[in-house]
mmCIF file of C-alpha atoms in Angstrom:
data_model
loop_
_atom_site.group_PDB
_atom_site.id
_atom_site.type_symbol
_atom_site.label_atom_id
_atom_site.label_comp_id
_atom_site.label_asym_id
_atom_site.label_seq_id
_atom_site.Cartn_x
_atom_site.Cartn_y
_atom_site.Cartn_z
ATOM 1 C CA UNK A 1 68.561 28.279 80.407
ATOM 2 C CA UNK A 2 70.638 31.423 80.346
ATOM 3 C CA UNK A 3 73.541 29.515 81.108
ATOM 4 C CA UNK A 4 73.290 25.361 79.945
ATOM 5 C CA UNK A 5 76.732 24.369 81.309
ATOM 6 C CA UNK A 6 78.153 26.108 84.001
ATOM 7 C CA UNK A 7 82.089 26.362 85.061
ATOM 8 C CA UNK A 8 80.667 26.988 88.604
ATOM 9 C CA UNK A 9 77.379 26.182 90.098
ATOM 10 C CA UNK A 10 77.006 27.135 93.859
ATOM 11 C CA UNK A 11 73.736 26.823 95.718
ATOM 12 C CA UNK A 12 72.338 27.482 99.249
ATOM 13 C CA UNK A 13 69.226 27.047 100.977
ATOM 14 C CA UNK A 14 67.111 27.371 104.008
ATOM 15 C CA UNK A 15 63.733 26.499 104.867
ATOM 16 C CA UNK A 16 61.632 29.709 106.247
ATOM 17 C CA UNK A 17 58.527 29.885 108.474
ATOM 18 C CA UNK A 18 56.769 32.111 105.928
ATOM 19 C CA UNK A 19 55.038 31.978 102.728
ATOM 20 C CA UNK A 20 56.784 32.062 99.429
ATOM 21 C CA UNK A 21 55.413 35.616 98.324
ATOM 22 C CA UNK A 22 56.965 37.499 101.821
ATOM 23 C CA UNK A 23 60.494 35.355 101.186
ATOM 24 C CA UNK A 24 60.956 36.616 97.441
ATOM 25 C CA UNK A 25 60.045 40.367 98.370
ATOM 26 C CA UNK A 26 62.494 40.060 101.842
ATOM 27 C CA UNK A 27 65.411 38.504 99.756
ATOM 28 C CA UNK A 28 65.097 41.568 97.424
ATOM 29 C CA UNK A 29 65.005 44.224 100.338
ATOM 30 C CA UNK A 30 67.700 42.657 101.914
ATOM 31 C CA UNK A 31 70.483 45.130 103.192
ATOM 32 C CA UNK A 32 73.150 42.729 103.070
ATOM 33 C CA UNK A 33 75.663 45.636 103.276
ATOM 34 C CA UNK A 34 75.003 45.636 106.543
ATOM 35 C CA UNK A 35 76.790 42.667 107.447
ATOM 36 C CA UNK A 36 80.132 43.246 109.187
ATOM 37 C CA UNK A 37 80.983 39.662 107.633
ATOM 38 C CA UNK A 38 79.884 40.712 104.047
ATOM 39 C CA UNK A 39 81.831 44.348 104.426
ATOM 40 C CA UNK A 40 84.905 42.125 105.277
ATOM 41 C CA UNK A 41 84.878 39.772 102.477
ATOM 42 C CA UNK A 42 84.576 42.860 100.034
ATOM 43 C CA UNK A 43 87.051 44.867 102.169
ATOM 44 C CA UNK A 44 89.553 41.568 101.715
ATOM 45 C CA UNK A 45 89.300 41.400 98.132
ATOM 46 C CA UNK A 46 89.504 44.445 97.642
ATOM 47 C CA UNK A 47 92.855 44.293 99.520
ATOM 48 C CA UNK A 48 93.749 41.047 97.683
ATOM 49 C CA UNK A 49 93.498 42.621 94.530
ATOM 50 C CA UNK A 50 94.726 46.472 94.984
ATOM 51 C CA UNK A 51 91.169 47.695 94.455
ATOM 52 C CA UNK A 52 89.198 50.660 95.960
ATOM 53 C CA UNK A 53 86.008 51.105 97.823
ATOM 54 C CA UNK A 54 83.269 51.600 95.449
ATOM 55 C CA UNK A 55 82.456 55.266 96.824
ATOM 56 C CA UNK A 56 79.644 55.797 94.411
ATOM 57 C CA UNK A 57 76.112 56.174 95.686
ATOM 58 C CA UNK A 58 74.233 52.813 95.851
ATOM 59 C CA UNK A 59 70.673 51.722 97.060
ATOM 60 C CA UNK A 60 71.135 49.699 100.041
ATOM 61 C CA UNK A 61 68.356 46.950 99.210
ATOM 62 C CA UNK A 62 69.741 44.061 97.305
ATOM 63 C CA UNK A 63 67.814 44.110 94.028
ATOM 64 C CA UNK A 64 68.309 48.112 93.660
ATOM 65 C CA UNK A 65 71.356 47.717 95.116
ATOM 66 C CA UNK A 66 72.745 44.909 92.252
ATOM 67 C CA UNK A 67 70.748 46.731 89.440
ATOM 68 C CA UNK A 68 72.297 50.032 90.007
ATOM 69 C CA UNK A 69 76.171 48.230 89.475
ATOM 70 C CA UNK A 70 75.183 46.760 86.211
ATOM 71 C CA UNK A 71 72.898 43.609 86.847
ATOM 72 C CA UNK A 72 69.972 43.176 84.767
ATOM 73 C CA UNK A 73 66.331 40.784 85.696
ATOM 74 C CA UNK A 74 66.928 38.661 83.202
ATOM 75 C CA UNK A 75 63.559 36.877 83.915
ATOM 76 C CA UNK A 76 61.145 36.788 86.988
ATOM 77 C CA UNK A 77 58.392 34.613 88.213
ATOM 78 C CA UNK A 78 55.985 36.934 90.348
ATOM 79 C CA UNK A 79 56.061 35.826 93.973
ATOM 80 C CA UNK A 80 58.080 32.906 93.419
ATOM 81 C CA UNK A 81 61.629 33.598 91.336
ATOM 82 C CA UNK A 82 64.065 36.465 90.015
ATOM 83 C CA UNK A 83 66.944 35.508 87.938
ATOM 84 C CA UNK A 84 69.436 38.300 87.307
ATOM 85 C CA UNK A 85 72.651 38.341 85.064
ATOM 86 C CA UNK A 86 75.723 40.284 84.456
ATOM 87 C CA UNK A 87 79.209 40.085 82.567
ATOM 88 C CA UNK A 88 82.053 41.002 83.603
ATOM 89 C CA UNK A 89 85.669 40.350 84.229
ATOM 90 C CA UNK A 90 85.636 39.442 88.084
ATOM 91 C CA UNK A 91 89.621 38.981 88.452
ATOM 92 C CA UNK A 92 90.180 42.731 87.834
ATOM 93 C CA UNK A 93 90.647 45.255 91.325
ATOM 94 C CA UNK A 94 87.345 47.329 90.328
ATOM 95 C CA UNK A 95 85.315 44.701 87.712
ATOM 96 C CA UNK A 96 82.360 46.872 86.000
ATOM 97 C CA UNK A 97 79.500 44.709 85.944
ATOM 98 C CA UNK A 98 77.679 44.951 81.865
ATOM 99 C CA UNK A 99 73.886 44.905 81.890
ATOM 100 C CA UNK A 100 73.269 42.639 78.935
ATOM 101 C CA UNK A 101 69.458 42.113 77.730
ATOM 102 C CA UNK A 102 67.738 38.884 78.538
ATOM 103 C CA UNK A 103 67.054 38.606 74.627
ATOM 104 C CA UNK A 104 70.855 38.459 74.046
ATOM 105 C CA UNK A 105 72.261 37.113 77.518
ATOM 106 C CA UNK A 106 72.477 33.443 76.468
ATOM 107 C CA UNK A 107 74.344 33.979 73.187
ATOM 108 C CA UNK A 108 76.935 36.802 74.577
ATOM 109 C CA UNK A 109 80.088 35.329 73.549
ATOM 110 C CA UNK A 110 82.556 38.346 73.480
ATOM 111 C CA UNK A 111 85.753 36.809 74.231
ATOM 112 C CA UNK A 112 87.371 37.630 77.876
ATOM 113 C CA UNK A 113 84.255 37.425 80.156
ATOM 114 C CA UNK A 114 82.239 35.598 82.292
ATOM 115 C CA UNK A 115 78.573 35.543 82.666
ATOM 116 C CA UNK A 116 77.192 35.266 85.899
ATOM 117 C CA UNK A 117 73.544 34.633 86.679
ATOM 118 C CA UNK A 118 71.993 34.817 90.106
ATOM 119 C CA UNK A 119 68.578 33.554 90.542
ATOM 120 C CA UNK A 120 66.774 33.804 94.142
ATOM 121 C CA UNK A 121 63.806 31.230 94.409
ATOM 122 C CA UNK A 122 61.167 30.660 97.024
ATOM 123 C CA UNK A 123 59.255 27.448 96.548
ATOM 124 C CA UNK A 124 56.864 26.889 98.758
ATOM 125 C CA UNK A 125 56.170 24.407 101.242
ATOM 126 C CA UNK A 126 52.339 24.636 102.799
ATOM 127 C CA UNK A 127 50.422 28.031 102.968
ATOM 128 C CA UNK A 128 53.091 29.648 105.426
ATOM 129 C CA UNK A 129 56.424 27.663 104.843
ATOM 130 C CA UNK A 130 58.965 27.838 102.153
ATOM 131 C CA UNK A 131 62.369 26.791 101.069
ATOM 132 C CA UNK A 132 64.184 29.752 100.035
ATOM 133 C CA UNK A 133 66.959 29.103 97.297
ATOM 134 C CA UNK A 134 70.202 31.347 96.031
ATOM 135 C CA UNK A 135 72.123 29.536 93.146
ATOM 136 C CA UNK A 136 74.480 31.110 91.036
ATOM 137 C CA UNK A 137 76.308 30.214 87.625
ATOM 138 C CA UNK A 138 79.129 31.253 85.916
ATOM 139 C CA UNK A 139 80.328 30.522 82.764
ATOM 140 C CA UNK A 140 83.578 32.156 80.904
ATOM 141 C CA UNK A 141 83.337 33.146 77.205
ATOM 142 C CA UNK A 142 86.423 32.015 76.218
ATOM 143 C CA UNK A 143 90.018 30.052 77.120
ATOM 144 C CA UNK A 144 91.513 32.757 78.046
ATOM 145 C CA UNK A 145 89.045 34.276 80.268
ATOM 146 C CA UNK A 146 88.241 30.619 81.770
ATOM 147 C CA UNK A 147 91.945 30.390 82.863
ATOM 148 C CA UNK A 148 91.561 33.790 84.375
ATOM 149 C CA UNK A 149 88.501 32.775 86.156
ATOM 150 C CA UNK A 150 89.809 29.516 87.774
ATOM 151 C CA UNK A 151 92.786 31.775 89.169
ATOM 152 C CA UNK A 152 90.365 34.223 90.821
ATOM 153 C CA UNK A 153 87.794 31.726 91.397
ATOM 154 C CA UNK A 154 90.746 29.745 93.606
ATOM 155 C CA UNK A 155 90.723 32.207 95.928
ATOM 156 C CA UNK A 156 88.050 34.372 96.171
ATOM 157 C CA UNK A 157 85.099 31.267 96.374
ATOM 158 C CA UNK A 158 85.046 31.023 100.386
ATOM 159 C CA UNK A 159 84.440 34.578 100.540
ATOM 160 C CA UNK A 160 81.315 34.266 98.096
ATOM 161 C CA UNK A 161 80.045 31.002 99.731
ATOM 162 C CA UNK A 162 80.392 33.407 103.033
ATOM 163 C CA UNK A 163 78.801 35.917 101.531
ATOM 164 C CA UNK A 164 75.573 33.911 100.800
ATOM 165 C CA UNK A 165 75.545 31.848 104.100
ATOM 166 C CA UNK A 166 75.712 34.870 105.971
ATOM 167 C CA UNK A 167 72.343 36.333 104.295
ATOM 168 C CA UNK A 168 70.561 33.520 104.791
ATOM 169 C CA UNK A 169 69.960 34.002 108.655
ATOM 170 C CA UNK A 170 68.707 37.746 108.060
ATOM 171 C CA UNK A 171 66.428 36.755 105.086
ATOM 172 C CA UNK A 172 65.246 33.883 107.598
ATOM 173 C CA UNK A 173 64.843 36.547 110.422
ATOM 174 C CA UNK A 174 63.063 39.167 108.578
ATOM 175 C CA UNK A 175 60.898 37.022 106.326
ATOM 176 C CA UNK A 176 59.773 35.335 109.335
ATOM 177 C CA UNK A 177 58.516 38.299 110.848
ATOM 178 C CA UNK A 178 57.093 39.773 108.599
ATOM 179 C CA UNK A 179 54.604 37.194 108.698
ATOM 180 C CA UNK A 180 54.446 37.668 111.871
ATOM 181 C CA UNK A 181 53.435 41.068 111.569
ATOM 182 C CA UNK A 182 50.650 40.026 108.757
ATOM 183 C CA UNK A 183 49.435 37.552 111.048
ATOM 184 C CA UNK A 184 48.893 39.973 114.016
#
């Protein structure tokens, strides 16, 4: 609903050993910063497109970690589903991420932009399985920023298809035991 026709739609899944409640919280703890895979797809961009390291001080779990560079809950479904959203203009070296209200998300229209929601889903599948879901949407405000877009978005999409294959194993991993330990 926050975006009703998407330029881009990408979505990944993978069915976890654990209830939906445990998935949601170990998506949003994850550390995915800790991926050498991850660090190298930011490293390369960075590279691609003259940028720096972003040297300021971060949380390292992945909700804390995207709210603290500008990315807002934009709506949440206790146990089960966050969606969060930002604006920005991804094609530049360092892109500054605009928190924009869930009120006033789905009308921003400022030309130049693109509006990116990520939403993180667990549905459940049984009393300890689930299907764990990462989809994300962009849409550009304008022409011009569309054009720009499909430029960046030509080169840079492997890297964020990488990016959320290679947290799905550790979500997988951790949620899993995690319910191992509340089990025990």
């Amino acid at each position: 609903t926050f975006i009703p026709e998407p330029e881009v739609v990408e979505h990944h899944q993978i069915g976890i050993n654990a209830p939906a409640e445990i998935v949601l919280d170990t998506a949003k703890d994850l550390e995915v910063m800790n991926s050498p895979i991850i660090r190298a797809v930011f490293r390369l961009r960075e590279l691609a497109l003259g940028g720096e390291p972003d040297r300021r001080p971060h949380p390292t779990r992945l909700l804390p970690q995207m709210q603290s560079i500008g990315w807002v809950v934009l709506a949440e479904i206790p146990a089960r589903e966050i969606i969060l959203g930002s604006v920005t203009q991804p094609w530049l070296a360092a892109p500054v991420f605009r928190s924009i209200p869930a009120a006033e998300f789905r009308d921003f229209s400022e030309p130049g932009y693109v509006k990116i929601v990520w939403t993180l889903r667990a549905d459940p599948v049984g009393e300890s399985r689930s299907v764990f879901h990462t989809k994300t949407r962009v849409c550009p405000t304008d022409a011009e920023a569309r054009g720009r877009f499909r430029r960046y978005w030509s080169f840079v999409a492997p890297g964020v298809e990488l990016i959320r294959l290679v947290m799905l194993g550790p979500l997988k991993h951790d949620a899993e035991r995690r319910m191992v330990r509340r089990v025990a």
